[in-house]
Amino acid sequence: MFTLDLSGRRALVLGVANHRSLAWAIAKQLHAAGATLCLTYAGERLQKGVEELAATLPGTLVLPCDVTDDAQIDSVARELGQRWGAIEMLVHGVAFANKEDLEGSFVATSREGFRIALEVSAYSLINVANRVLPLLEKNGAAIVSLTYLAAERAVPSYNVMGSAKAVLEQATRQMAYELGPKRIRVNAVSAGPVSTLAARGIKGFVGMHKDHAERAALKRNITPEEVGAAALFLLTDMSSGVTGEVLYVDAGYRIMGV
Ligand SMILES: NC(=O)c1ccc[n+]([C@@H]2O[C@H](COP(=O)([O-])OP(=O)(O)OC[C@H]3O[C@@H](n4cnc5c(N)ncnc54)[C@H](O)[C@@H]3O)[C@@H](O)[C@H]2O)c1
């Protein structure tokens, strides 16, 4: 029998900026299922807000981790190695692109803009997993990241973020293959549009959000809780036979032909 009791299991969650963050929706579900959490934040500006959120989930650690800084990632690995000795779940909810690269011409993406988007939004999954690998290997683990349909379809304004998501999904498969023998599963949730800080940085997001609800099979948009629940499934033994997959939580938008 499979159960959703995560007591004794530890999750490292990257990507909480505020109460709207999808990583926060996942963190809340993990905590409710009994897991012990470590939330990380990117930059001092976010520290207080993340600490306030974490305080609502007793026992939750908060550490700094800008994914462009290997020293900060290594410091998280060291700290969790000392405190926990192992990590059973890794949640990656991190993405960034320069504002000017999320509007206008995709072919005009600058070399630096391309590098930043791919580094923060895709390479970080590979690099963080590698740097915490000794902790993930201990008991076996599940990794979940958050992706979007622009990985495989042309979506206006998503531009270089679509490129980053394509890499993230390829990395999901390649990592699943390589880490499978170590009992580490790697999957992604492809979420429909949700109004978050990152989403609102995309030009035309509001119109797209409305359009999505009209076209989706369920005739509505998804909720952050639905993303949290799908991630919970992929992070627990309920999905023990699933790896290298992208699970669409999009109210049935992707299946539509018109
Ligand atoms: N909101 C949506 O519509 C939607 C849909 C599909 C996928 N996603 C994906 O979900 C994930 C979470 O985004 P969100 O919508 O919750 O928005 P969000 O703005 O709440 O989360 C993005 C996170 O990335 C973090 N981040 C940015 N640069 C970083 C860096 N250098 N180091 C560490 N962290 C950094 C931010 O601090 C923030 O916590 C992203 O991968 C996003 O692409 C979002």
PDB file of N, CA, C and O in Angstrom, residues 21 83 105 158 175 216 242 255:
ATOM      1  N   SER A  21       4.165  32.052  -5.029  1.00  0.00           N
ATOM      2  CA  SER A  21       5.115  31.176  -5.733  1.00  0.00           C
ATOM      3  C   SER A  21       4.602  29.741  -5.806  1.00  0.00           C
ATOM      4  O   SER A  21       4.090  29.200  -4.820  1.00  0.00           O
ATOM      5  N   ARG A  83      23.115  18.883   9.138  1.00  0.00           N
ATOM      6  CA  ARG A  83      21.865  18.834   9.918  1.00  0.00           C
ATOM      7  C   ARG A  83      21.062  17.568   9.637  1.00  0.00           C
ATOM      8  O   ARG A  83      20.476  16.988  10.540  1.00  0.00           O
ATOM      9  N   SER A 105      11.350  40.817 -30.041  1.00  0.00           N
ATOM     10  CA  SER A 105      11.854  39.825 -30.989  1.00  0.00           C
ATOM     11  C   SER A 105      12.713  38.741 -30.318  1.00  0.00           C
ATOM     12  O   SER A 105      13.715  39.036 -29.667  1.00  0.00           O
ATOM     13  N   TYR A 158       7.212  34.404 -24.726  1.00  0.00           N
ATOM     14  CA  TYR A 158       7.991  33.510 -23.855  1.00  0.00           C
ATOM     15  C   TYR A 158       9.437  33.424 -24.325  1.00  0.00           C
ATOM     16  O   TYR A 158      10.347  33.184 -23.535  1.00  0.00           O
ATOM     17  N   MET A 175      18.827  13.283 -16.883  1.00  0.00           N
ATOM     18  CA  MET A 175      19.131  13.050 -15.462  1.00  0.00           C
ATOM     19  C   MET A 175      18.407  11.800 -14.964  1.00  0.00           C
ATOM     20  O   MET A 175      18.951  11.021 -14.168  1.00  0.00           O
ATOM     21  N   ALA A 216      -9.043  25.821 -22.625  1.00  0.00           N
ATOM     22  CA  ALA A 216      -8.716  24.573 -21.921  1.00  0.00           C
ATOM     23  C   ALA A 216      -9.930  23.653 -21.850  1.00  0.00           C
ATOM     24  O   ALA A 216     -11.068  24.118 -21.768  1.00  0.00           O
ATOM     25  N   VAL A 242       7.608   6.126 -11.875  1.00  0.00           N
ATOM     26  CA  VAL A 242       7.581   7.213 -12.878  1.00  0.00           C
ATOM     27  C   VAL A 242       8.862   8.023 -12.818  1.00  0.00           C
ATOM     28  O   VAL A 242       9.213   8.568 -11.775  1.00  0.00           O
ATOM     29  N   ILE A 255      -4.012  19.440 -24.944  1.00  0.00           N
ATOM     30  CA  ILE A 255      -4.606  18.406 -25.805  1.00  0.00           C
ATOM     31  C   ILE A 255      -5.501  18.974 -26.892  1.00  0.00           C
ATOM     32  O   ILE A 255      -5.879  18.263 -27.814  1.00  0.00           O
TER      33      ILE A 255
END
